[in-house]
Amino acid sequence: MKIKSLTIYCSSSDNLTSDYYNLAEKLGKFLSRKSIQIIYGGGSVGLMGKVASSAYNTGGHVIGIIPKFLVSKEKISRETYKTIIVKNMIERKKKLFEMGDAFLILPGGSGTIEEATEVISWKFLGLHNKEIIIFNFKDFWNPLIKMYVQAKNKKFGNKNLQSITKHINTLQEFKKLFP
């Protein structure tokens, strides 16, 4: 997989168990070693903050994109090469989409779910052909995957999610995507 920049969608929660943060830290360090630029939501909290800081602190190139109204709520990260402050969520999502060569979807809440389903829908519609990697850590995304299977089986759509996305469950599987 030839990817120079990776847009990462993930949680901004600081209330998760440590295994999620450990994974985010290992991902950030791995991407830094592979010289893959991280494009993310710009905050210093949650999984997004952990991925960004671990990459940045090991020499990685990190670009944060954050809307003005979230600057204090998500505590803007200073551990980035560059932070882009935009007017609103629409501009943030547009830049996140445009700047990444591919998408990595880690566990997250409603914002992550929205961002994930949007880039998946756009790929179904042929609006892009970028890689989408769903990191199904601890089976987090099983309900979403099942929902897409159900939609296909009940004829609400004719495409299979697995045919347009890569599904991985472990860090080892992720690393194999970037030899």
CSV table of N, CA and C in Angstrom, one decimal:
chain,number,residue,atom,x,y,z
A,1,MET,N,0.9,-1.2,0.0
A,1,MET,CA,0.0,0.0,0.0
A,1,MET,C,0.9,1.2,0.0
A,2,LYS,N,0.8,2.1,-1.0
A,2,LYS,CA,1.6,3.3,-1.1
A,2,LYS,C,0.8,4.5,-0.6
A,3,ILE,N,1.0,4.8,0.6
A,3,ILE,CA,0.3,5.9,1.2
A,3,ILE,C,1.3,6.8,1.8
A,4,LYS,N,1.2,8.1,1.5
A,4,LYS,CA,2.1,9.1,2.0
A,4,LYS,C,1.4,9.9,3.2
A,5,SER,N,0.1,10.0,3.1
A,5,SER,CA,-0.7,10.7,4.2
A,5,SER,C,-1.9,9.9,4.5
A,6,LEU,N,-2.2,9.8,5.8
A,6,LEU,CA,-3.3,8.9,6.3
A,6,LEU,C,-4.3,9.8,7.1
A,7,THR,N,-5.5,9.9,6.7
A,7,THR,CA,-6.5,10.6,7.6
A,7,THR,C,-7.0,9.6,8.6
A,8,ILE,N,-7.0,10.0,9.8
A,8,ILE,CA,-7.4,9.1,10.9
A,8,ILE,C,-8.6,9.7,11.6
A,9,TYR,N,-9.7,8.9,11.6
A,9,TYR,CA,-10.9,9.2,12.3
A,9,TYR,C,-10.9,8.4,13.6
A,10,CYS,N,-11.1,9.0,14.8
A,10,CYS,CA,-11.1,8.3,16.0
A,10,CYS,C,-11.7,9.1,17.2
A,11,SER,N,-11.8,8.5,18.3
A,11,SER,CA,-12.4,9.0,19.5
A,11,SER,C,-11.6,10.2,20.1
A,12,SER,N,-12.4,11.1,20.7
A,12,SER,CA,-11.8,12.2,21.4
A,12,SER,C,-12.0,12.0,22.9
A,13,SER,N,-12.4,10.8,23.3
A,13,SER,CA,-12.7,10.6,24.7
A,13,SER,C,-11.5,10.2,25.5
A,14,ASP,N,-11.4,10.8,26.7
A,14,ASP,CA,-10.4,10.5,27.7
A,14,ASP,C,-10.8,9.5,28.7
A,15,ASN,N,-12.0,8.8,28.4
A,15,ASN,CA,-12.5,7.9,29.4
A,15,ASN,C,-12.5,6.4,29.0
A,16,LEU,N,-11.6,6.1,28.1
A,16,LEU,CA,-11.5,4.7,27.6
A,16,LEU,C,-10.5,3.9,28.5
A,17,THR,N,-10.6,2.6,28.3
A,17,THR,CA,-9.6,1.7,29.0
A,17,THR,C,-8.2,1.9,28.3
A,18,SER,N,-7.2,1.6,29.1
A,18,SER,CA,-5.8,1.9,28.6
A,18,SER,C,-5.4,1.2,27.3
A,19,ASP,N,-6.0,0.0,27.0
A,19,ASP,CA,-5.6,-0.7,25.8
A,19,ASP,C,-5.9,0.1,24.6
A,20,TYR,N,-6.9,0.9,24.6
A,20,TYR,CA,-7.2,1.8,23.4
A,20,TYR,C,-6.1,2.8,23.2
A,21,TYR,N,-5.7,3.4,24.3
A,21,TYR,CA,-4.6,4.4,24.2
A,21,TYR,C,-3.3,3.8,23.9
A,22,ASN,N,-3.1,2.6,24.4
A,22,ASN,CA,-1.8,1.9,24.0
A,22,ASN,C,-1.8,1.6,22.5
A,23,LEU,N,-2.9,1.2,22.0
A,23,LEU,CA,-3.0,0.9,20.5
A,23,LEU,C,-2.7,2.2,19.8
A,24,ALA,N,-3.4,3.3,20.2
A,24,ALA,CA,-3.2,4.6,19.5
A,24,ALA,C,-1.7,5.0,19.5
A,25,GLU,N,-1.1,4.9,20.7
A,25,GLU,CA,0.3,5.2,20.8
A,25,GLU,C,1.2,4.4,19.9
A,26,LYS,N,1.0,3.1,19.8
A,26,LYS,CA,1.8,2.2,18.9
A,26,LYS,C,1.5,2.6,17.5
A,27,LEU,N,0.3,2.9,17.1
A,27,LEU,CA,0.0,3.3,15.7
A,27,LEU,C,0.7,4.6,15.4
A,28,GLY,N,0.7,5.6,16.2
A,28,GLY,CA,1.4,6.8,16.0
A,28,GLY,C,2.9,6.6,15.7
A,29,LYS,N,3.5,5.8,16.6
A,29,LYS,CA,4.9,5.5,16.5
A,29,LYS,C,5.2,4.8,15.2
A,30,PHE,N,4.4,3.8,14.9
A,30,PHE,CA,4.6,3.0,13.6
A,30,PHE,C,4.5,3.9,12.4
A,31,LEU,N,3.5,4.7,12.4
A,31,LEU,CA,3.3,5.6,11.2
A,31,LEU,C,4.4,6.6,11.1
A,32,SER,N,4.9,7.1,12.2
A,32,SER,CA,6.1,8.0,12.2
A,32,SER,C,7.3,7.3,11.6
A,33,ARG,N,7.6,6.0,12.0
A,33,ARG,CA,8.7,5.2,11.5
A,33,ARG,C,8.6,5.0,10.0
A,34,LYS,N,7.3,4.9,9.5
A,34,LYS,CA,7.1,4.6,8.1
A,34,LYS,C,7.0,5.9,7.3
A,35,SER,N,7.2,7.1,7.9
A,35,SER,CA,7.2,8.4,7.3
A,35,SER,C,5.8,8.6,6.6
A,36,ILE,N,4.8,8.2,7.3
A,36,ILE,CA,3.4,8.4,6.8
A,36,ILE,C,2.8,9.6,7.6
A,37,GLN,N,2.5,10.7,6.8
A,37,GLN,CA,2.0,11.8,7.5
A,37,GLN,C,0.6,11.5,8.0
A,38,ILE,N,0.3,12.0,9.2
A,38,ILE,CA,-1.0,11.8,9.9
A,38,ILE,C,-1.8,13.1,9.7
A,39,ILE,N,-3.0,12.9,9.2
A,39,ILE,CA,-4.0,14.0,9.1
A,39,ILE,C,-5.1,13.6,10.1
A,40,TYR,N,-5.4,14.5,11.0
A,40,TYR,CA,-6.4,14.1,12.1
A,40,TYR,C,-7.1,15.4,12.6
A,41,GLY,N,-8.0,15.2,13.6
A,41,GLY,CA,-8.9,16.2,14.0
A,41,GLY,C,-8.3,17.3,14.8
A,42,GLY,N,-7.0,17.3,15.2
A,42,GLY,CA,-6.4,18.5,15.8
A,42,GLY,C,-6.4,18.6,17.3
A,43,GLY,N,-7.1,17.7,18.0
A,43,GLY,CA,-7.2,17.8,19.4
A,43,GLY,C,-6.1,17.0,20.1
A,44,SER,N,-5.9,17.4,21.4
A,44,SER,CA,-4.9,16.7,22.2
A,44,SER,C,-5.5,15.6,23.1
A,45,VAL,N,-6.8,15.4,22.9
A,45,VAL,CA,-7.5,14.4,23.8
A,45,VAL,C,-7.9,13.1,23.1
A,46,GLY,N,-8.1,12.1,23.9
A,46,GLY,CA,-8.6,10.9,23.4
A,46,GLY,C,-7.6,10.1,22.5
A,47,LEU,N,-8.1,9.2,21.7
A,47,LEU,CA,-7.3,8.5,20.8
A,47,LEU,C,-6.6,9.4,19.8
A,48,MET,N,-7.3,10.4,19.4
A,48,MET,CA,-6.7,11.3,18.4
A,48,MET,C,-5.5,12.0,19.0
A,49,GLY,N,-5.5,12.4,20.2
A,49,GLY,CA,-4.4,13.1,20.9
A,49,GLY,C,-3.2,12.1,21.1
A,50,LYS,N,-3.5,10.9,21.4
A,50,LYS,CA,-2.5,9.9,21.6
A,50,LYS,C,-1.8,9.5,20.3
A,51,VAL,N,-2.5,9.3,19.3
A,51,VAL,CA,-1.9,9.0,18.0
A,51,VAL,C,-1.0,10.1,17.5
A,52,ALA,N,-1.5,11.3,17.6
A,52,ALA,CA,-0.8,12.5,17.2
A,52,ALA,C,0.5,12.7,18.0
A,53,SER,N,0.4,12.7,19.3
A,53,SER,CA,1.5,13.0,20.2
A,53,SER,C,2.6,11.9,20.0
A,54,SER,N,2.2,10.7,20.0
A,54,SER,CA,3.2,9.6,19.8
A,54,SER,C,3.9,9.7,18.5
A,55,ALA,N,3.2,10.1,17.5
A,55,ALA,CA,3.9,10.2,16.1
A,55,ALA,C,4.8,11.5,16.2
A,56,TYR,N,4.3,12.5,16.6
A,56,TYR,CA,5.0,13.8,16.7
A,56,TYR,C,6.3,13.7,17.5
A,57,ASN,N,6.2,13.0,18.7
A,57,ASN,CA,7.3,12.9,19.6
A,57,ASN,C,8.4,11.9,19.1
A,58,THR,N,8.1,11.2,18.0
A,58,THR,CA,9.1,10.3,17.4
A,58,THR,C,9.4,10.8,16.1
A,59,GLY,N,9.2,12.0,15.8
A,59,GLY,CA,9.7,12.6,14.5
A,59,GLY,C,8.7,12.6,13.4
A,60,GLY,N,7.4,12.2,13.7
A,60,GLY,CA,6.4,12.1,12.7
A,60,GLY,C,5.9,13.4,12.2
A,61,HIS,N,5.3,13.4,11.1
A,61,HIS,CA,4.7,14.6,10.5
A,61,HIS,C,3.2,14.6,10.7
A,62,VAL,N,2.7,15.5,11.5
A,62,VAL,CA,1.3,15.5,12.0
A,62,VAL,C,0.6,16.8,11.6
A,63,ILE,N,-0.5,16.7,11.0
A,63,ILE,CA,-1.3,17.9,10.7
A,63,ILE,C,-2.7,17.8,11.3
A,64,GLY,N,-3.0,18.7,12.2
A,64,GLY,CA,-4.3,18.8,12.8
A,64,GLY,C,-5.3,19.7,12.1
A,65,ILE,N,-6.5,19.4,12.0
A,65,ILE,CA,-7.5,20.3,11.5
A,65,ILE,C,-8.7,20.3,12.5
A,66,ILE,N,-8.9,21.6,13.0
A,66,ILE,CA,-9.9,21.7,14.0
A,66,ILE,C,-10.7,23.0,13.8
A,67,PRO,N,-12.1,22.9,14.0
A,67,PRO,CA,-12.9,24.1,13.9
A,67,PRO,C,-12.7,25.0,15.1
A,68,LYS,N,-13.0,26.2,14.9
A,68,LYS,CA,-12.8,27.2,16.0
A,68,LYS,C,-13.5,26.8,17.3
A,69,PHE,N,-14.7,26.4,17.1
A,69,PHE,CA,-15.5,26.1,18.3
A,69,PHE,C,-15.0,25.0,19.2
A,70,LEU,N,-14.2,24.1,18.6
A,70,LEU,CA,-13.6,23.0,19.3
A,70,LEU,C,-12.2,23.2,19.9
A,71,VAL,N,-11.6,24.4,19.6
A,71,VAL,CA,-10.3,24.7,20.0
A,71,VAL,C,-10.1,24.5,21.5
A,72,SER,N,-11.0,25.0,22.3
A,72,SER,CA,-10.9,24.8,23.8
A,72,SER,C,-11.5,23.5,24.3
A,73,LYS,N,-12.6,23.0,23.6
A,73,LYS,CA,-13.2,21.8,24.1
A,73,LYS,C,-12.3,20.6,23.8
A,74,GLU,N,-11.7,20.5,22.7
A,74,GLU,CA,-10.9,19.3,22.4
A,74,GLU,C,-9.4,19.6,22.7
A,75,LYS,N,-9.1,20.8,23.3
A,75,LYS,CA,-7.8,21.2,23.7
A,75,LYS,C,-6.8,21.0,22.6
A,76,ILE,N,-6.7,22.0,21.7
A,76,ILE,CA,-5.9,22.0,20.5
A,76,ILE,C,-4.5,21.5,20.9
A,77,SER,N,-4.0,20.6,20.0
A,77,SER,CA,-2.7,20.0,20.2
A,77,SER,C,-1.6,20.9,19.7
A,78,ARG,N,-0.5,21.0,20.5
A,78,ARG,CA,0.7,21.7,20.1
A,78,ARG,C,1.7,20.8,19.6
A,79,GLU,N,1.4,19.5,19.6
A,79,GLU,CA,2.3,18.5,19.1
A,79,GLU,C,2.0,18.1,17.6
A,80,THR,N,2.0,19.1,16.8
A,80,THR,CA,1.7,18.9,15.4
A,80,THR,C,2.8,19.7,14.6
A,81,TYR,N,3.0,19.3,13.4
A,81,TYR,CA,3.8,20.1,12.4
A,81,TYR,C,3.0,21.3,12.1
A,82,LYS,N,1.7,21.2,11.9
A,82,LYS,CA,0.9,22.3,11.5
A,82,LYS,C,-0.5,22.0,12.0
A,83,THR,N,-1.2,23.1,12.5
A,83,THR,CA,-2.6,23.0,12.9
A,83,THR,C,-3.4,24.0,12.0
A,84,ILE,N,-4.4,23.5,11.4
A,84,ILE,CA,-5.3,24.3,10.5
A,84,ILE,C,-6.6,24.6,11.3
A,85,ILE,N,-6.9,25.8,11.6
A,85,ILE,CA,-8.2,26.1,12.2
A,85,ILE,C,-9.2,26.6,11.2
A,86,VAL,N,-10.3,25.9,11.1
A,86,VAL,CA,-11.3,26.1,10.1
A,86,VAL,C,-12.5,26.7,10.8
A,87,LYS,N,-13.5,27.2,10.0
A,87,LYS,CA,-14.7,27.8,10.5
A,87,LYS,C,-15.7,26.8,11.2
A,88,ASN,N,-15.8,25.7,10.6
A,88,ASN,CA,-16.9,24.8,11.1
A,88,ASN,C,-16.5,23.3,10.7
A,89,MET,N,-17.4,22.4,11.1
A,89,MET,CA,-17.2,21.0,10.9
A,89,MET,C,-17.2,20.6,9.4
A,90,ILE,N,-18.0,21.3,8.6
A,90,ILE,CA,-18.0,21.0,7.2
A,90,ILE,C,-16.7,21.2,6.6
A,91,GLU,N,-16.0,22.3,6.9
A,91,GLU,CA,-14.7,22.6,6.4
A,91,GLU,C,-13.7,21.6,6.9
A,92,ARG,N,-13.8,21.2,8.2
A,92,ARG,CA,-12.9,20.3,8.8
A,92,ARG,C,-13.0,18.9,8.0
A,93,LYS,N,-14.2,18.5,7.8
A,93,LYS,CA,-14.4,17.2,7.1
A,93,LYS,C,-13.9,17.2,5.7
A,94,LYS,N,-14.1,18.4,5.1
A,94,LYS,CA,-13.6,18.5,3.7
A,94,LYS,C,-12.1,18.4,3.6
A,95,LYS,N,-11.4,19.1,4.5
A,95,LYS,CA,-9.9,19.1,4.6
A,95,LYS,C,-9.4,17.7,4.9
A,96,LEU,N,-10.0,17.1,5.9
A,96,LEU,CA,-9.6,15.7,6.3
A,96,LEU,C,-9.8,14.8,5.1
A,97,PHE,N,-10.8,14.9,4.3
A,97,PHE,CA,-11.0,14.1,3.2
A,97,PHE,C,-10.0,14.4,2.1
A,98,GLU,N,-9.8,15.7,1.8
A,98,GLU,CA,-8.9,16.1,0.7
A,98,GLU,C,-7.4,15.8,1.0
A,99,MET,N,-7.0,15.9,2.2
A,99,MET,CA,-5.5,15.8,2.6
A,99,MET,C,-5.0,14.4,2.7
A,100,GLY,N,-5.9,13.4,3.0
A,100,GLY,CA,-5.4,12.1,3.2
A,100,GLY,C,-5.4,11.3,1.9
A,101,ASP,N,-4.4,10.4,1.7
A,101,ASP,CA,-4.4,9.5,0.6
A,101,ASP,C,-5.3,8.3,0.9
A,102,ALA,N,-5.6,8.0,2.1
A,102,ALA,CA,-6.4,6.9,2.6
A,102,ALA,C,-7.0,7.3,4.0
A,103,PHE,N,-7.9,6.4,4.4
A,103,PHE,CA,-8.5,6.7,5.7
A,103,PHE,C,-8.3,5.5,6.6
A,104,LEU,N,-8.1,5.8,7.9
A,104,LEU,CA,-8.0,4.8,9.0
A,104,LEU,C,-9.1,5.1,9.9
A,105,ILE,N,-10.0,4.2,10.2
A,105,ILE,CA,-11.1,4.4,11.1
A,105,ILE,C,-10.9,3.5,12.3
A,106,LEU,N,-10.6,4.2,13.4
A,106,LEU,CA,-10.4,3.6,14.7
A,106,LEU,C,-11.7,3.7,15.5
A,107,PRO,N,-11.8,3.0,16.6
A,107,PRO,CA,-13.0,3.2,17.5
A,107,PRO,C,-13.3,4.6,17.8
A,108,GLY,N,-14.6,5.0,17.9
A,108,GLY,CA,-15.0,6.3,18.2
A,108,GLY,C,-16.5,6.5,18.4
A,109,GLY,N,-16.9,7.7,18.7
A,109,GLY,CA,-18.3,8.0,19.0
A,109,GLY,C,-19.0,8.5,17.7
A,110,SER,N,-20.0,9.3,18.0
A,110,SER,CA,-20.9,9.8,16.9
A,110,SER,C,-20.1,10.5,15.8
A,111,GLY,N,-19.1,11.3,16.1
A,111,GLY,CA,-18.4,12.0,15.1
A,111,GLY,C,-17.6,11.1,14.2
A,112,THR,N,-17.0,10.1,14.8
A,112,THR,CA,-16.2,9.1,14.1
A,112,THR,C,-17.2,8.2,13.2
A,113,ILE,N,-18.3,7.9,13.8
A,113,ILE,CA,-19.3,7.1,13.0
A,113,ILE,C,-19.7,7.9,11.8
A,114,GLU,N,-20.0,9.2,12.0
A,114,GLU,CA,-20.5,10.0,10.9
A,114,GLU,C,-19.4,10.1,9.8
A,115,GLU,N,-18.1,10.4,10.2
A,115,GLU,CA,-17.0,10.5,9.3
A,115,GLU,C,-16.8,9.2,8.5
A,116,ALA,N,-16.9,8.1,9.2
A,116,ALA,CA,-16.7,6.8,8.6
A,116,ALA,C,-17.8,6.5,7.6
A,117,THR,N,-19.0,6.7,7.9
A,117,THR,CA,-20.1,6.3,7.0
A,117,THR,C,-20.1,7.3,5.8
A,118,GLU,N,-19.7,8.5,6.0
A,118,GLU,CA,-19.6,9.4,4.9
A,118,GLU,C,-18.6,9.0,3.8
A,119,VAL,N,-17.3,8.7,4.3
A,119,VAL,CA,-16.3,8.3,3.3
A,119,VAL,C,-16.6,6.9,2.7
A,120,ILE,N,-17.3,6.0,3.4
A,120,ILE,CA,-17.8,4.8,2.9
A,120,ILE,C,-18.8,5.0,1.8
A,121,SER,N,-19.8,5.8,2.1
A,121,SER,CA,-20.9,6.2,1.2
A,121,SER,C,-20.3,6.8,-0.1
A,122,TRP,N,-19.4,7.7,0.1
A,122,TRP,CA,-18.8,8.4,-1.1
A,122,TRP,C,-18.0,7.4,-2.0
A,123,LYS,N,-17.4,6.4,-1.3
A,123,LYS,CA,-16.7,5.3,-2.1
A,123,LYS,C,-17.8,4.5,-2.8
A,124,PHE,N,-18.8,4.1,-2.2
A,124,PHE,CA,-19.9,3.3,-2.8
A,124,PHE,C,-20.4,4.1,-4.1
A,125,LEU,N,-20.5,5.4,-3.9
A,125,LEU,CA,-21.0,6.3,-5.0
A,125,LEU,C,-20.0,6.6,-6.1
A,126,GLY,N,-18.8,6.1,-5.9
A,126,GLY,CA,-17.7,6.4,-6.9
A,126,GLY,C,-17.1,7.8,-6.8
A,127,LEU,N,-17.3,8.5,-5.7
A,127,LEU,CA,-16.8,9.8,-5.6
A,127,LEU,C,-15.3,9.9,-5.2
A,128,HIS,N,-14.8,8.7,-4.8
A,128,HIS,CA,-13.3,8.6,-4.5
A,128,HIS,C,-13.0,7.1,-4.6
A,129,ASN,N,-11.7,6.9,-4.7
A,129,ASN,CA,-11.2,5.5,-4.8
A,129,ASN,C,-10.1,5.3,-3.7
A,130,LYS,N,-10.1,6.0,-2.7
A,130,LYS,CA,-9.1,6.0,-1.6
A,130,LYS,C,-9.3,4.7,-0.8
A,131,GLU,N,-8.2,4.2,-0.2
A,131,GLU,CA,-8.3,3.0,0.7
A,131,GLU,C,-9.0,3.5,2.0
A,132,ILE,N,-9.9,2.6,2.5
A,132,ILE,CA,-10.5,2.8,3.8
A,132,ILE,C,-10.2,1.6,4.6
A,133,ILE,N,-9.5,1.8,5.7
A,133,ILE,CA,-9.1,0.7,6.6
A,133,ILE,C,-10.0,0.9,7.9
A,134,ILE,N,-10.8,-0.2,8.2
A,134,ILE,CA,-11.6,-0.2,9.4
A,134,ILE,C,-10.8,-1.0,10.4
A,135,PHE,N,-10.3,-0.4,11.5
A,135,PHE,CA,-9.6,-1.1,12.5
A,135,PHE,C,-10.6,-1.6,13.6
A,136,ASN,N,-11.0,-2.8,13.5
A,136,ASN,CA,-12.1,-3.4,14.3
A,136,ASN,C,-11.5,-3.9,15.6
A,137,PHE,N,-10.8,-3.0,16.3
A,137,PHE,CA,-10.2,-3.4,17.6
A,137,PHE,C,-11.2,-3.8,18.6
A,138,LYS,N,-11.0,-5.0,19.2
A,138,LYS,CA,-11.8,-5.6,20.2
A,138,LYS,C,-13.3,-5.7,19.7
A,139,ASP,N,-13.4,-5.9,18.3
A,139,ASP,CA,-14.7,-6.1,17.7
A,139,ASP,C,-15.6,-4.8,17.8
A,140,PHE,N,-15.0,-3.7,18.0
A,140,PHE,CA,-15.8,-2.4,18.1
A,140,PHE,C,-16.7,-2.2,17.0
A,141,TRP,N,-16.3,-2.4,15.8
A,141,TRP,CA,-17.1,-2.0,14.6
A,141,TRP,C,-18.0,-3.2,14.1
A,142,ASN,N,-18.1,-4.3,14.8
A,142,ASN,CA,-19.0,-5.4,14.4
A,142,ASN,C,-20.4,-4.9,14.2
A,143,PRO,N,-21.0,-4.1,15.0
A,143,PRO,CA,-22.4,-3.7,14.7
A,143,PRO,C,-22.5,-2.9,13.4
A,144,LEU,N,-21.5,-2.1,13.1
A,144,LEU,CA,-21.6,-1.3,11.8
A,144,LEU,C,-21.4,-2.2,10.6
A,145,ILE,N,-20.5,-3.2,10.7
A,145,ILE,CA,-20.3,-4.1,9.7
A,145,ILE,C,-21.5,-5.0,9.4
A,146,LYS,N,-22.1,-5.4,10.5
A,146,LYS,CA,-23.4,-6.2,10.5
A,146,LYS,C,-24.5,-5.4,9.8
A,147,MET,N,-24.6,-4.1,10.1
A,147,MET,CA,-25.6,-3.2,9.5
A,147,MET,C,-25.5,-3.2,8.0
A,148,TYR,N,-24.2,-3.0,7.5
A,148,TYR,CA,-24.0,-3.0,6.1
A,148,TYR,C,-24.4,-4.4,5.4
A,149,VAL,N,-24.1,-5.5,6.1
A,149,VAL,CA,-24.4,-6.8,5.6
A,149,VAL,C,-26.0,-6.9,5.5
A,150,GLN,N,-26.6,-6.4,6.6
A,150,GLN,CA,-28.1,-6.5,6.6
A,150,GLN,C,-28.7,-5.6,5.5
A,151,ALA,N,-28.1,-4.4,5.2
A,151,ALA,CA,-28.6,-3.5,4.2
A,151,ALA,C,-28.5,-4.2,2.8
A,152,LYS,N,-27.4,-4.9,2.6
A,152,LYS,CA,-27.2,-5.6,1.3
A,152,LYS,C,-28.2,-6.8,1.2
A,153,ASN,N,-28.2,-7.6,2.3
A,153,ASN,CA,-29.1,-8.8,2.3
A,153,ASN,C,-30.6,-8.5,2.1
A,154,LYS,N,-31.0,-7.3,2.6
A,154,LYS,CA,-32.4,-6.9,2.5
A,154,LYS,C,-32.7,-6.0,1.3
A,155,LYS,N,-31.7,-5.9,0.4
A,155,LYS,CA,-31.8,-5.2,-0.8
A,155,LYS,C,-31.9,-3.7,-0.7
A,156,PHE,N,-31.3,-3.1,0.4
A,156,PHE,CA,-31.3,-1.7,0.5
A,156,PHE,C,-30.0,-1.1,-0.2
A,157,GLY,N,-29.2,-2.0,-0.5
A,157,GLY,CA,-28.0,-1.6,-1.3
A,157,GLY,C,-27.5,-2.9,-2.0
A,158,ASN,N,-26.6,-2.7,-3.0
A,158,ASN,CA,-26.2,-3.9,-3.7
A,158,ASN,C,-24.7,-4.1,-3.6
A,159,LYS,N,-24.0,-3.4,-2.7
A,159,LYS,CA,-22.6,-3.5,-2.5
A,159,LYS,C,-22.3,-4.0,-1.1
A,160,ASN,N,-21.2,-4.7,-1.1
A,160,ASN,CA,-20.7,-5.3,0.2
A,160,ASN,C,-19.6,-4.4,0.7
A,161,LEU,N,-19.7,-4.1,2.0
A,161,LEU,CA,-18.7,-3.2,2.7
A,161,LEU,C,-17.3,-3.8,2.6
A,162,GLN,N,-17.2,-5.1,2.7
A,162,GLN,CA,-15.9,-5.8,2.7
A,162,GLN,C,-15.3,-5.6,1.3
A,163,SER,N,-16.0,-5.4,0.3
A,163,SER,CA,-15.5,-5.3,-1.1
A,163,SER,C,-14.8,-3.9,-1.3
A,164,ILE,N,-15.1,-2.9,-0.5
A,164,ILE,CA,-14.6,-1.6,-0.7
A,164,ILE,C,-13.7,-1.1,0.5
A,165,THR,N,-13.6,-1.9,1.6
A,165,THR,CA,-12.8,-1.5,2.7
A,165,THR,C,-12.0,-2.7,3.1
A,166,LYS,N,-10.9,-2.4,3.9
A,166,LYS,CA,-10.1,-3.4,4.5
A,166,LYS,C,-10.4,-3.5,5.9
A,167,HIS,N,-10.6,-4.7,6.5
A,167,HIS,CA,-11.0,-4.8,7.9
A,167,HIS,C,-9.8,-5.5,8.6
A,168,ILE,N,-9.3,-4.9,9.6
A,168,ILE,CA,-8.2,-5.5,10.4
A,168,ILE,C,-8.7,-5.5,11.9
A,169,ASN,N,-8.0,-6.3,12.7
A,169,ASN,CA,-8.4,-6.4,14.1
A,169,ASN,C,-7.2,-6.2,15.0
A,170,THR,N,-6.0,-6.3,14.5
A,170,THR,CA,-4.8,-6.2,15.3
A,170,THR,C,-3.8,-5.3,14.7
A,171,LEU,N,-2.8,-4.9,15.6
A,171,LEU,CA,-1.7,-4.0,15.1
A,171,LEU,C,-0.9,-4.8,14.1
A,172,GLN,N,-0.7,-6.1,14.3
A,172,GLN,CA,0.1,-6.9,13.4
A,172,GLN,C,-0.5,-6.9,12.0
A,173,GLU,N,-1.8,-7.0,11.9
A,173,GLU,CA,-2.5,-6.9,10.6
A,173,GLU,C,-2.3,-5.5,10.0
A,174,PHE,N,-2.4,-4.5,10.8
A,174,PHE,CA,-2.2,-3.1,10.3
A,174,PHE,C,-0.8,-3.0,9.7
A,175,LYS,N,0.2,-3.4,10.4
A,175,LYS,CA,1.6,-3.3,10.0
A,175,LYS,C,1.8,-4.0,8.6
A,176,LYS,N,1.1,-5.1,8.4
A,176,LYS,CA,1.3,-5.9,7.2
A,176,LYS,C,0.8,-5.1,5.9
A,177,LEU,N,-0.1,-4.1,6.2
A,177,LEU,CA,-0.5,-3.3,5.1
A,177,LEU,C,0.5,-2.3,4.6
A,178,PHE,N,1.6,-2.1,5.4
A,178,PHE,CA,2.6,-1.1,5.1
A,178,PHE,C,4.0,-1.8,5.2
A,179,PRO,N,4.3,-2.7,4.3
A,179,PRO,CA,5.6,-3.4,4.4
A,179,PRO,C,6.8,-2.5,4.2
